[in-house]
């Protein structure tokens, strides 16, 4: 993965494509958040989780509806973002973000590098 990232950051698209083609789960690169979200939804199966992750310093995501400001992130319940389901059918579910746009797999709220520590997503869209 690090070689692919290095090729992408160098702007060597040909090398990045060659490296990606050799990977068992090749990364996909897009400048369109709706394309990324559609790809993530297509990849998810069963109870696997997807989520968007962005740099805390990202300043160009507001037009795409993603907020990375500290004021927003400090009040958000990130454990609920990770653990609650986008489509929960439990009758007595007490999960605060189940069936809610705040669950990670709904792809409406992006976590930053500070919130993703220690928990896992199966499919990640890096913004
Ligand atoms: Zn639930």
XYZ file of N, CA and C and ligand atoms in Angstrom, residues 83-85 87-90 92-99, ligand 1:
46
model
N -19.901 1.784 16.001
C -20.579 0.570 16.433
C -22.031 0.463 15.991
N -22.730 1.565 15.828
C -24.146 1.495 15.484
C -24.318 1.220 13.992
N -25.445 0.597 13.665
C -25.639 0.091 12.301
C -26.482 1.037 11.446
N -28.453 -0.063 9.199
C -29.761 -0.698 9.024
C -29.927 -1.752 10.121
N -30.428 -1.320 11.250
C -30.615 -2.186 12.421
C -32.087 -2.587 12.519
N -32.318 -3.877 12.744
C -33.697 -4.370 12.844
C -34.025 -4.884 14.236
N -33.143 -4.642 15.213
C -33.405 -5.063 16.591
C -34.554 -4.238 17.158
N -35.535 -3.907 20.270
C -35.209 -3.194 21.518
C -33.830 -2.533 21.456
N -33.406 -2.184 20.296
C -32.084 -1.579 20.119
C -32.016 -0.244 20.865
N -30.940 -0.071 21.609
C -30.734 1.189 22.323
C -29.562 1.974 21.742
N -29.137 1.568 20.565
C -28.024 2.262 19.926
C -28.492 3.613 19.408
N -27.800 4.622 19.801
C -28.211 5.995 19.508
C -28.168 6.341 18.019
N -27.177 5.802 17.290
C -27.005 6.182 15.886
C -27.480 5.103 14.900
N -28.115 4.013 15.379
C -28.623 3.002 14.449
C -29.696 3.629 13.557
N -29.699 3.225 12.295
C -30.660 3.734 11.308
C -30.639 5.262 11.246
Zn -29.228 -1.068 16.601
